[in-house]
């Protein structure tokens, strides 16, 4: 009987401790690519705005999913992207990272600067259990600005 109770206790302890309660954004940034000048437009171009995130998660059981949920239109549309495991991050932490195309931006000579606000939250999921970090309820955000140059391109 003692062996059965010990096994049951250990099983409950392990299952309740498979997922710690810590996830956080370690770093965030943006980069651009795919610059193109639209046909017939001599003073402007479009480009793809990408966002990268590094996420720190407590070590949990294998099989977890880590990712981000994000929007650029105040949550009218929602996007989800999953992170890749990068390795240990010291102590009991793991580093996960991801990169995604957030939007296509337009830039031009002599036009006004424009910006897009990307709002996001990160999550880790293991089976039915999830933990989230959303900057204490106000969402993380990143401002993506268009590029513009003063003057005449000619």
mmCIF file of C-alpha atoms in Angstrom:
data_model
loop_
_atom_site.group_PDB
_atom_site.id
_atom_site.type_symbol
_atom_site.label_atom_id
_atom_site.label_comp_id
_atom_site.label_asym_id
_atom_site.label_seq_id
_atom_site.Cartn_x
_atom_site.Cartn_y
_atom_site.Cartn_z
ATOM 1 C CA UNK A 1 0.000 0.000 0.000
ATOM 2 C CA UNK A 2 2.844 2.406 0.822
ATOM 3 C CA UNK A 3 4.376 1.829 -2.624
ATOM 4 C CA UNK A 4 1.035 2.583 -4.304
ATOM 5 C CA UNK A 5 0.524 5.806 -2.307
ATOM 6 C CA UNK A 6 4.125 6.874 -2.935
ATOM 7 C CA UNK A 7 3.715 6.215 -6.668
ATOM 8 C CA UNK A 8 0.412 8.105 -6.710
ATOM 9 C CA UNK A 9 1.924 11.069 -4.816
ATOM 10 C CA UNK A 10 4.952 11.173 -7.140
ATOM 11 C CA UNK A 11 2.707 10.980 -10.190
ATOM 12 C CA UNK A 12 0.531 13.870 -8.943
ATOM 13 C CA UNK A 13 3.587 15.948 -8.000
ATOM 14 C CA UNK A 14 5.222 15.409 -11.405
ATOM 15 C CA UNK A 15 2.053 16.172 -13.358
ATOM 16 C CA UNK A 16 1.362 19.332 -11.344
ATOM 17 C CA UNK A 17 4.933 20.546 -11.837
ATOM 18 C CA UNK A 18 5.290 19.832 -15.562
ATOM 19 C CA UNK A 19 4.745 23.469 -16.400
ATOM 20 C CA UNK A 20 6.094 26.382 -14.449
ATOM 21 C CA UNK A 21 4.423 29.770 -14.457
ATOM 22 C CA UNK A 22 7.091 31.856 -16.158
ATOM 23 C CA UNK A 23 7.286 33.105 -19.727
ATOM 24 C CA UNK A 24 8.669 36.472 -20.830
ATOM 25 C CA UNK A 25 9.858 38.393 -23.863
ATOM 26 C CA UNK A 26 13.638 38.627 -23.789
ATOM 27 C CA UNK A 27 14.193 40.722 -26.924
ATOM 28 C CA UNK A 28 12.230 42.072 -29.867
ATOM 29 C CA UNK A 29 13.191 43.800 -33.086
ATOM 30 C CA UNK A 30 12.276 44.385 -36.682
ATOM 31 C CA UNK A 31 13.969 44.062 -40.037
ATOM 32 C CA UNK A 32 12.943 44.567 -43.642
ATOM 33 C CA UNK A 33 13.398 42.880 -46.980
ATOM 34 C CA UNK A 34 11.930 42.556 -50.437
ATOM 35 C CA UNK A 35 12.148 46.205 -51.457
ATOM 36 C CA UNK A 36 10.184 46.772 -54.665
ATOM 37 C CA UNK A 37 9.269 49.823 -56.682
ATOM 38 C CA UNK A 38 5.700 49.549 -57.975
ATOM 39 C CA UNK A 39 5.403 49.840 -61.739
ATOM 40 C CA UNK A 40 4.884 53.405 -62.880
ATOM 41 C CA UNK A 41 5.831 54.924 -59.500
ATOM 42 C CA UNK A 42 9.100 56.830 -59.544
ATOM 43 C CA UNK A 43 9.197 58.139 -55.987
ATOM 44 C CA UNK A 44 8.117 55.209 -53.818
ATOM 45 C CA UNK A 45 8.612 51.590 -52.924
ATOM 46 C CA UNK A 46 7.126 48.823 -50.828
ATOM 47 C CA UNK A 47 8.889 46.513 -48.394
ATOM 48 C CA UNK A 48 8.095 43.645 -46.062
ATOM 49 C CA UNK A 49 8.326 44.464 -42.353
ATOM 50 C CA UNK A 50 9.447 41.451 -40.313
ATOM 51 C CA UNK A 51 9.461 41.090 -36.536
ATOM 52 C CA UNK A 52 11.671 38.772 -34.492
ATOM 53 C CA UNK A 53 11.132 37.735 -30.869
ATOM 54 C CA UNK A 54 13.230 35.922 -28.302
ATOM 55 C CA UNK A 55 11.130 34.314 -25.583
ATOM 56 C CA UNK A 56 12.387 32.881 -22.282
ATOM 57 C CA UNK A 57 10.376 30.001 -20.836
ATOM 58 C CA UNK A 58 10.917 27.936 -17.692
ATOM 59 C CA UNK A 59 11.978 24.422 -18.559
ATOM 60 C CA UNK A 60 8.902 22.269 -18.706
ATOM 61 C CA UNK A 61 8.178 18.798 -19.959
ATOM 62 C CA UNK A 62 8.961 17.957 -23.556
ATOM 63 C CA UNK A 63 6.256 18.541 -26.100
ATOM 64 C CA UNK A 64 5.353 22.128 -25.275
ATOM 65 C CA UNK A 65 4.441 24.729 -27.871
ATOM 66 C CA UNK A 66 5.681 28.314 -27.542
ATOM 67 C CA UNK A 67 4.462 31.172 -29.698
ATOM 68 C CA UNK A 68 3.024 34.629 -30.159
ATOM 69 C CA UNK A 69 -0.447 35.932 -30.928
ATOM 70 C CA UNK A 70 -0.421 39.338 -32.639
ATOM 71 C CA UNK A 71 -2.385 41.971 -34.533
ATOM 72 C CA UNK A 72 -1.789 45.199 -36.435
ATOM 73 C CA UNK A 73 -5.446 46.286 -36.569
ATOM 74 C CA UNK A 74 -6.448 46.459 -32.899
ATOM 75 C CA UNK A 75 -7.437 42.764 -32.724
ATOM 76 C CA UNK A 76 -9.861 42.818 -35.677
ATOM 77 C CA UNK A 77 -7.670 40.084 -37.153
ATOM 78 C CA UNK A 78 -5.455 37.791 -35.108
ATOM 79 C CA UNK A 79 -2.327 35.945 -36.192
ATOM 80 C CA UNK A 80 -0.465 33.168 -34.402
ATOM 81 C CA UNK A 81 3.138 32.172 -35.059
ATOM 82 C CA UNK A 82 5.059 29.415 -33.319
ATOM 83 C CA UNK A 83 8.570 29.710 -31.934
ATOM 84 C CA UNK A 84 11.509 27.338 -32.363
ATOM 85 C CA UNK A 85 13.560 25.991 -29.485
ATOM 86 C CA UNK A 86 17.038 27.594 -29.527
ATOM 87 C CA UNK A 87 18.564 25.955 -26.460
ATOM 88 C CA UNK A 88 19.218 26.524 -22.777
ATOM 89 C CA UNK A 89 19.196 30.114 -21.517
ATOM 90 C CA UNK A 90 20.860 29.551 -18.150
ATOM 91 C CA UNK A 91 19.456 28.284 -14.911
ATOM 92 C CA UNK A 92 16.103 26.642 -15.445
ATOM 93 C CA UNK A 93 15.281 28.673 -18.577
ATOM 94 C CA UNK A 94 14.973 27.873 -22.269
ATOM 95 C CA UNK A 95 15.351 30.279 -25.196
ATOM 96 C CA UNK A 96 12.753 30.134 -27.961
ATOM 97 C CA UNK A 97 12.707 32.436 -30.992
ATOM 98 C CA UNK A 98 10.555 33.285 -33.974
ATOM 99 C CA UNK A 99 10.444 35.579 -36.961
ATOM 100 C CA UNK A 100 7.381 36.569 -38.968
ATOM 101 C CA UNK A 101 6.291 38.997 -41.684
ATOM 102 C CA UNK A 102 4.010 41.517 -39.988
ATOM 103 C CA UNK A 103 2.960 43.703 -42.909
ATOM 104 C CA UNK A 104 3.917 45.292 -46.193
ATOM 105 C CA UNK A 105 4.938 48.923 -45.754
ATOM 106 C CA UNK A 106 5.041 51.743 -48.272
ATOM 107 C CA UNK A 107 7.742 54.384 -48.394
ATOM 108 C CA UNK A 108 8.431 57.320 -50.661
ATOM 109 C CA UNK A 109 10.349 60.511 -51.236
ATOM 110 C CA UNK A 110 8.653 63.596 -49.821
ATOM 111 C CA UNK A 111 5.660 61.822 -48.295
ATOM 112 C CA UNK A 112 4.592 61.711 -44.686
ATOM 113 C CA UNK A 113 5.962 59.096 -42.350
ATOM 114 C CA UNK A 114 3.466 56.381 -41.473
ATOM 115 C CA UNK A 115 3.502 53.721 -38.811
ATOM 116 C CA UNK A 116 1.814 50.480 -37.828
ATOM 117 C CA UNK A 117 1.378 49.412 -34.217
ATOM 118 C CA UNK A 118 1.936 45.715 -33.699
ATOM 119 C CA UNK A 119 0.374 44.417 -30.468
ATOM 120 C CA UNK A 120 1.261 40.977 -29.168
ATOM 121 C CA UNK A 121 1.312 38.488 -26.301
ATOM 122 C CA UNK A 122 3.414 35.332 -25.900
ATOM 123 C CA UNK A 123 2.298 31.911 -24.703
ATOM 124 C CA UNK A 124 3.493 28.430 -23.842
ATOM 125 C CA UNK A 125 1.147 25.471 -24.120
ATOM 126 C CA UNK A 126 1.477 21.927 -22.829
ATOM 127 C CA UNK A 127 -1.575 19.802 -23.452
ATOM 128 C CA UNK A 128 -4.578 21.671 -22.043
ATOM 129 C CA UNK A 129 -2.440 23.979 -19.874
ATOM 130 C CA UNK A 130 -1.307 27.434 -21.052
ATOM 131 C CA UNK A 131 0.673 30.301 -19.604
ATOM 132 C CA UNK A 132 0.690 33.800 -21.104
ATOM 133 C CA UNK A 133 2.625 37.027 -20.875
ATOM 134 C CA UNK A 134 0.860 40.133 -22.170
ATOM 135 C CA UNK A 135 2.816 42.932 -20.465
ATOM 136 C CA UNK A 136 0.595 42.940 -17.376
ATOM 137 C CA UNK A 137 -2.641 43.151 -19.355
ATOM 138 C CA UNK A 138 -1.772 45.999 -21.716
ATOM 139 C CA UNK A 139 -0.144 43.887 -24.477
ATOM 140 C CA UNK A 140 3.379 44.287 -25.739
ATOM 141 C CA UNK A 141 3.700 46.600 -28.704
ATOM 142 C CA UNK A 142 6.180 47.493 -31.394
ATOM 143 C CA UNK A 143 5.856 50.503 -33.696
ATOM 144 C CA UNK A 144 6.861 49.764 -37.293
ATOM 145 C CA UNK A 145 7.619 52.989 -39.137
ATOM 146 C CA UNK A 146 7.730 53.561 -42.860
ATOM 147 C CA UNK A 147 10.903 54.847 -44.376
ATOM 148 C CA UNK A 148 10.810 58.110 -46.189
ATOM 149 C CA UNK A 149 13.397 60.474 -47.585
ATOM 150 C CA UNK A 150 13.109 64.192 -47.995
ATOM 151 C CA UNK A 151 13.666 65.746 -51.343
ATOM 152 C CA UNK A 152 13.244 64.808 -54.947
ATOM 153 C CA UNK A 153 14.499 61.382 -56.089
ATOM 154 C CA UNK A 154 15.693 62.749 -59.451
#
